mmCIF file of C-alpha atoms in Angstrom:
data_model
loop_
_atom_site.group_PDB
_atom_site.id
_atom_site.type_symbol
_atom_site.label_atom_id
_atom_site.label_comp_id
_atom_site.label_asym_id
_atom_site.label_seq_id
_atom_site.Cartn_x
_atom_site.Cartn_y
_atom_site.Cartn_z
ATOM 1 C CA UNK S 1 5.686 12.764 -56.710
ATOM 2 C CA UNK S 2 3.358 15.333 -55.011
ATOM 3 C CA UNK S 3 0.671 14.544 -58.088
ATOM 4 C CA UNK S 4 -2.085 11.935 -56.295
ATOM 5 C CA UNK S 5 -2.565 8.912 -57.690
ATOM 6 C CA UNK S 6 -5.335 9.264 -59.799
ATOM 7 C CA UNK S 7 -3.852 11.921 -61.326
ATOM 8 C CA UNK S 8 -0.444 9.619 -62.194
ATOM 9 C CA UNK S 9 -2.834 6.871 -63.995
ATOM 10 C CA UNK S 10 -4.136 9.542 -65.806
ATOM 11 C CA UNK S 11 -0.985 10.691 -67.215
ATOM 12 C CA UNK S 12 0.446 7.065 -67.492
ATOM 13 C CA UNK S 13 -3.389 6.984 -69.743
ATOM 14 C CA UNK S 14 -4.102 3.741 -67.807
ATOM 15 C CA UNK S 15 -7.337 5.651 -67.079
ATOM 16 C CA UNK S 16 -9.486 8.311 -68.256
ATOM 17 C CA UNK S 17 -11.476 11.489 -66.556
ATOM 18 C CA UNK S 18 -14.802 9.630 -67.428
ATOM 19 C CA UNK S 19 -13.762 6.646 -64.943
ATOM 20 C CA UNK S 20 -12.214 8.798 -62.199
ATOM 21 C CA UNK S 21 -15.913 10.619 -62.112
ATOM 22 C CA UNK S 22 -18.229 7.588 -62.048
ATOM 23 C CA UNK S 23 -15.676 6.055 -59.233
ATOM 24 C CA UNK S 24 -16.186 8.975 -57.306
ATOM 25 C CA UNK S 25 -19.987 9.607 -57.376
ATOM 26 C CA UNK S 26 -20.275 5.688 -56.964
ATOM 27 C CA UNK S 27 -18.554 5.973 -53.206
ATOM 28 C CA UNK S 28 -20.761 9.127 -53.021
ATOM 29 C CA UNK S 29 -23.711 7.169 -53.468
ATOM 30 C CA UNK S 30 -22.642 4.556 -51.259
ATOM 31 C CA UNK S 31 -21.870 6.532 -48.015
ATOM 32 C CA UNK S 32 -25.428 8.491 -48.622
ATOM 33 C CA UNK S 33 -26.559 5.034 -48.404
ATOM 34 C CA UNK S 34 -24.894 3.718 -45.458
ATOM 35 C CA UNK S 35 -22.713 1.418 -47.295
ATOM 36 C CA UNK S 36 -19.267 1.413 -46.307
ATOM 37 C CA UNK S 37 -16.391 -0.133 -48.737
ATOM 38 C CA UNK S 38 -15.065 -3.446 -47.540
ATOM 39 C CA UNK S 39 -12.069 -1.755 -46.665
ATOM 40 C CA UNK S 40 -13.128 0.641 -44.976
ATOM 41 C CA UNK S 41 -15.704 -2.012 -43.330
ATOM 42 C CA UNK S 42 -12.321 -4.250 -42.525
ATOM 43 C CA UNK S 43 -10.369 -1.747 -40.801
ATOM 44 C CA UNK S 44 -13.013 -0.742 -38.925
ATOM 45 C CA UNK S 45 -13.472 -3.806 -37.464
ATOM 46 C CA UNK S 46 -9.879 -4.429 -37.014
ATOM 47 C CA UNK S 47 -10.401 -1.159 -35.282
ATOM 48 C CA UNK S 48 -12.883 -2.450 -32.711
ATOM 49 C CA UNK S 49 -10.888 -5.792 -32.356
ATOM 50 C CA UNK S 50 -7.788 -3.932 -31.675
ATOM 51 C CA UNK S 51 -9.557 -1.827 -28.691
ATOM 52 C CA UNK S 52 -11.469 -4.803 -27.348
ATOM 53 C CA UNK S 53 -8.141 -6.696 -26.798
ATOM 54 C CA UNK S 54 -6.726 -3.559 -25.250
ATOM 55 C CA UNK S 55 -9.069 -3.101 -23.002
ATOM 56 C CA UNK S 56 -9.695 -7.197 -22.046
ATOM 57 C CA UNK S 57 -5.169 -6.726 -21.533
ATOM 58 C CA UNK S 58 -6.058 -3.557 -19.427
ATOM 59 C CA UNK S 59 -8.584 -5.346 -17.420
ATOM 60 C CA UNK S 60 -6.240 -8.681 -16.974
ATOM 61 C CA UNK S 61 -3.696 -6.181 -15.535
ATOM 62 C CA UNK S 62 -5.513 -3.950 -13.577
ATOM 63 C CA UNK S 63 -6.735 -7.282 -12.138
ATOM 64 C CA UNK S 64 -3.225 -8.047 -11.298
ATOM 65 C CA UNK S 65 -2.375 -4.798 -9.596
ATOM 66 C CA UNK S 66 -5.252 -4.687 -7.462
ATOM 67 C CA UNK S 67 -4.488 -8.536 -6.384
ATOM 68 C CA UNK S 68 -0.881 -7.270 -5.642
ATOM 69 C CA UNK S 69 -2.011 -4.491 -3.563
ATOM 70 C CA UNK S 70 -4.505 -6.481 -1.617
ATOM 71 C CA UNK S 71 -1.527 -9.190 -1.028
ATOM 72 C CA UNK S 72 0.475 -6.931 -0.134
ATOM 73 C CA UNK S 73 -2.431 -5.267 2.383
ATOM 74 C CA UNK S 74 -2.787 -8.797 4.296
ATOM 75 C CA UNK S 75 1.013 -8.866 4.802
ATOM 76 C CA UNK S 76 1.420 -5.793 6.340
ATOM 77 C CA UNK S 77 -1.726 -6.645 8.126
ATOM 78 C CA UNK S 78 -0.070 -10.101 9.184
ATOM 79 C CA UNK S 79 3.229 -8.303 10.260
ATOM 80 C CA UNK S 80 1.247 -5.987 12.462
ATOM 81 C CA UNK S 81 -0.728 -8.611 14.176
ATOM 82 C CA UNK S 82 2.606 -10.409 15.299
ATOM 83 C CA UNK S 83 4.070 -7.649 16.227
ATOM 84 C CA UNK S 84 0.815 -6.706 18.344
ATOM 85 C CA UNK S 85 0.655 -10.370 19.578
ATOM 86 C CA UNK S 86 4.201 -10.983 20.666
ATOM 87 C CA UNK S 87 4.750 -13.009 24.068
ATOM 88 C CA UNK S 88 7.889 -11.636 25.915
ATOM 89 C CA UNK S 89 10.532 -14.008 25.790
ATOM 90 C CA UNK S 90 13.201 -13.563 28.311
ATOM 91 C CA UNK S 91 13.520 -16.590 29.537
ATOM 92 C CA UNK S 92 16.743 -18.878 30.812
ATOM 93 C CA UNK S 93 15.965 -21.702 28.861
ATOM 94 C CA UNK S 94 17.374 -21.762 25.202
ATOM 95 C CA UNK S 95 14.725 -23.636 22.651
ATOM 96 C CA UNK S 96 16.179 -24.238 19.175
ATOM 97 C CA UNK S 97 14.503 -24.653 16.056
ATOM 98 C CA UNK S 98 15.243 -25.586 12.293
ATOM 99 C CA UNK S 99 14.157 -21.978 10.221
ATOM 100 C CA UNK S 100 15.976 -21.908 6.646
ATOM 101 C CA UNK S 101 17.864 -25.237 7.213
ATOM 102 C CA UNK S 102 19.399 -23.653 9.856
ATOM 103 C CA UNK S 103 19.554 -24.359 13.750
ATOM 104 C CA UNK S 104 18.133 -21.409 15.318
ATOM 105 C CA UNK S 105 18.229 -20.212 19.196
ATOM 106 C CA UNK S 106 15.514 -18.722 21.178
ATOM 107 C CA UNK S 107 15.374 -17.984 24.937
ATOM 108 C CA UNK S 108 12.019 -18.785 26.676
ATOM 109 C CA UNK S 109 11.179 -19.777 30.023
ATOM 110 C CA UNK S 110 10.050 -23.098 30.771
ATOM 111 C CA UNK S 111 6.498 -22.898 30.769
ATOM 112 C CA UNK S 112 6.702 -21.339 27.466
ATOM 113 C CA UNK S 113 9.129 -24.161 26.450
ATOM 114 C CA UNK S 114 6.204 -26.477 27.046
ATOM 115 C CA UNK S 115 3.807 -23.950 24.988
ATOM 116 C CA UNK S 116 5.654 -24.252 22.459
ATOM 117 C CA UNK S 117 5.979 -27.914 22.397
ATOM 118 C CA UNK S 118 2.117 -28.472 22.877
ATOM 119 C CA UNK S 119 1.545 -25.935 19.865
ATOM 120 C CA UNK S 120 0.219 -23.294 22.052
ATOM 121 C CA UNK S 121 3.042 -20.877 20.864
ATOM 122 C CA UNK S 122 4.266 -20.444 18.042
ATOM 123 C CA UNK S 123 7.397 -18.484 16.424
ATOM 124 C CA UNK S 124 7.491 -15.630 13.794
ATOM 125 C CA UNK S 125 10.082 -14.302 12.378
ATOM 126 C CA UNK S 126 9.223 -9.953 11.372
ATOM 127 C CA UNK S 127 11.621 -7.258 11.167
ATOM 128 C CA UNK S 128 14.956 -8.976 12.004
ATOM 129 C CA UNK S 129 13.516 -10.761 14.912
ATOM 130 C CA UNK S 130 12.125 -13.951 15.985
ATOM 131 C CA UNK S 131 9.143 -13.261 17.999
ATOM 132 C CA UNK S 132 6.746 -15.675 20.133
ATOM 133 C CA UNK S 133 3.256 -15.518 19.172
ATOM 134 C CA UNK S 134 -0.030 -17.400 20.248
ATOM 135 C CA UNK S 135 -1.017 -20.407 18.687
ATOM 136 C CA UNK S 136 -3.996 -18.982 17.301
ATOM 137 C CA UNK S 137 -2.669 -16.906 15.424
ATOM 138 C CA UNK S 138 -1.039 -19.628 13.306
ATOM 139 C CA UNK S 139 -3.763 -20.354 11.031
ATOM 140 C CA UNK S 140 -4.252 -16.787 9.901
ATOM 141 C CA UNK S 141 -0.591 -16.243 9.298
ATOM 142 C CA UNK S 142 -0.617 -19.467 7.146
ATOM 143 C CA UNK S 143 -3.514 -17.810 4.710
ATOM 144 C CA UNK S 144 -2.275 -14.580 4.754
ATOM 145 C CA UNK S 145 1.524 -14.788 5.056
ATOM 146 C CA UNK S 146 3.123 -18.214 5.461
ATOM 147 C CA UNK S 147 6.379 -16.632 5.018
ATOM 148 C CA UNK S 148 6.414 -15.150 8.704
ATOM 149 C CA UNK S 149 5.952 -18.675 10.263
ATOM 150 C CA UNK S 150 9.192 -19.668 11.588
ATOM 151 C CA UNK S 151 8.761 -22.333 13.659
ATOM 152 C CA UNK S 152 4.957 -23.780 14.814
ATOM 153 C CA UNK S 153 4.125 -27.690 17.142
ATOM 154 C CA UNK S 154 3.256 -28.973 13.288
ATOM 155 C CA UNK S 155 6.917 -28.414 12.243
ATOM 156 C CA UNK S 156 8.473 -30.994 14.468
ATOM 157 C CA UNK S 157 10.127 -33.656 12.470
ATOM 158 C CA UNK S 158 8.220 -36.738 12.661
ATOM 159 C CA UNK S 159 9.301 -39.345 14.789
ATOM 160 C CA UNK S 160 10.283 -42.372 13.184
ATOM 161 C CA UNK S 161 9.484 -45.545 15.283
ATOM 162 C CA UNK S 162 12.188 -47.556 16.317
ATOM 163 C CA UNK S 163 12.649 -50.708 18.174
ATOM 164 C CA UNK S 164 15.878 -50.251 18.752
ATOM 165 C CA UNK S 165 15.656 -49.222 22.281
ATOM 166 C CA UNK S 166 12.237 -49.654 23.064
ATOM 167 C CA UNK S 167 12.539 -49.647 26.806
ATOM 168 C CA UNK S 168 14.043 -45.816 26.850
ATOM 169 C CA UNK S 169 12.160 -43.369 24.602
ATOM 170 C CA UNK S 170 13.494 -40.084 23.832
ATOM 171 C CA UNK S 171 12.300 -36.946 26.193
ATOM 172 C CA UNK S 172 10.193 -34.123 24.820
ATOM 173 C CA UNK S 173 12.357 -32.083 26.525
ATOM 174 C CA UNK S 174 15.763 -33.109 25.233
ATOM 175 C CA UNK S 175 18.411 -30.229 24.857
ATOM 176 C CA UNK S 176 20.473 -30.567 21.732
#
């Protein structure tokens, strides 16, 4: 099995020297020419098809990474910042608010009870902790990472309106 091809047809007499010599010097002539066989032509091409998709798949996924890492950038950057911003907290009052369907506690004082309420402060949840930030801050957590938002004035269930006692409302300040 080591003999080529051409040399198997030969013996097999499906072919002769003569034709094996004017095959050969027509490719010659060809390729001085600049003409390629169709082959050769299609598997280059496939060639070139084959890279191009590569590299469009490369691109798509460098893409990716680099939106990852930026993501990942404006988290870190959004952890910092509420970690920078925190508003002590040691207060006697106990606020509680609804974070992962779950009633959560928070000591503040009262004026920051009232913050909180009017949207002025807001709370984060980073590194284990919930934290009190400022109300400004909100917005740029909510582009950059919503997922630190624990509680924010927006949150508040809606009030339902009900005549059922319309001549005593509920307080703003009702401890549950």
């Amino acid at each position: 099995m080591s003999d080529s091809l051409r040399d198997q047809l030969m013996k097999a007499g499906l072919t002769d020297e003569q034709s094996v010599r004017k095959t050969r010097s027509q490719k010659r002539k060809k390729r001085r020419q600049g003409e390629s066989d169709t082959e050769q032509e299609a598997a280059s091409q496939a060639a070139a098809q084959r890279e191009a998709d590569r590299r469009a798949r490369d691109r798509t996924l460098n893409r990716h990474q680099q939106e990852a890492r930026e993501q990942e950038a404006r988290e870190k950057a959004a952890r910092a910042l509420v970690v920078d911003n925190e508003v002590a907290h040691d207060g006697d009052e106990r606020f509680q608010f609804e974070h992962n369907s779950r009633i959560r506690p928070i000591n503040v004082s009262t004026a920051q009870r009232k913050a909180l309420a009017t949207g002025q402060l807001a709370i984060a949840r980073t590194r284990g902790r919930y934290r009190l930030i400022p109300g400004t801050l909100v917005e740029r957590l909510r582009a950059d990472a919503p997922f630190l938002l624990a509680w924010t004035a927006e949150d508040k269930p809606a009030e339902e309106e009900s005549d059922d006692y319309p001549d005593h409302p509920v307080p703003d300040d009702l401890m549950w």
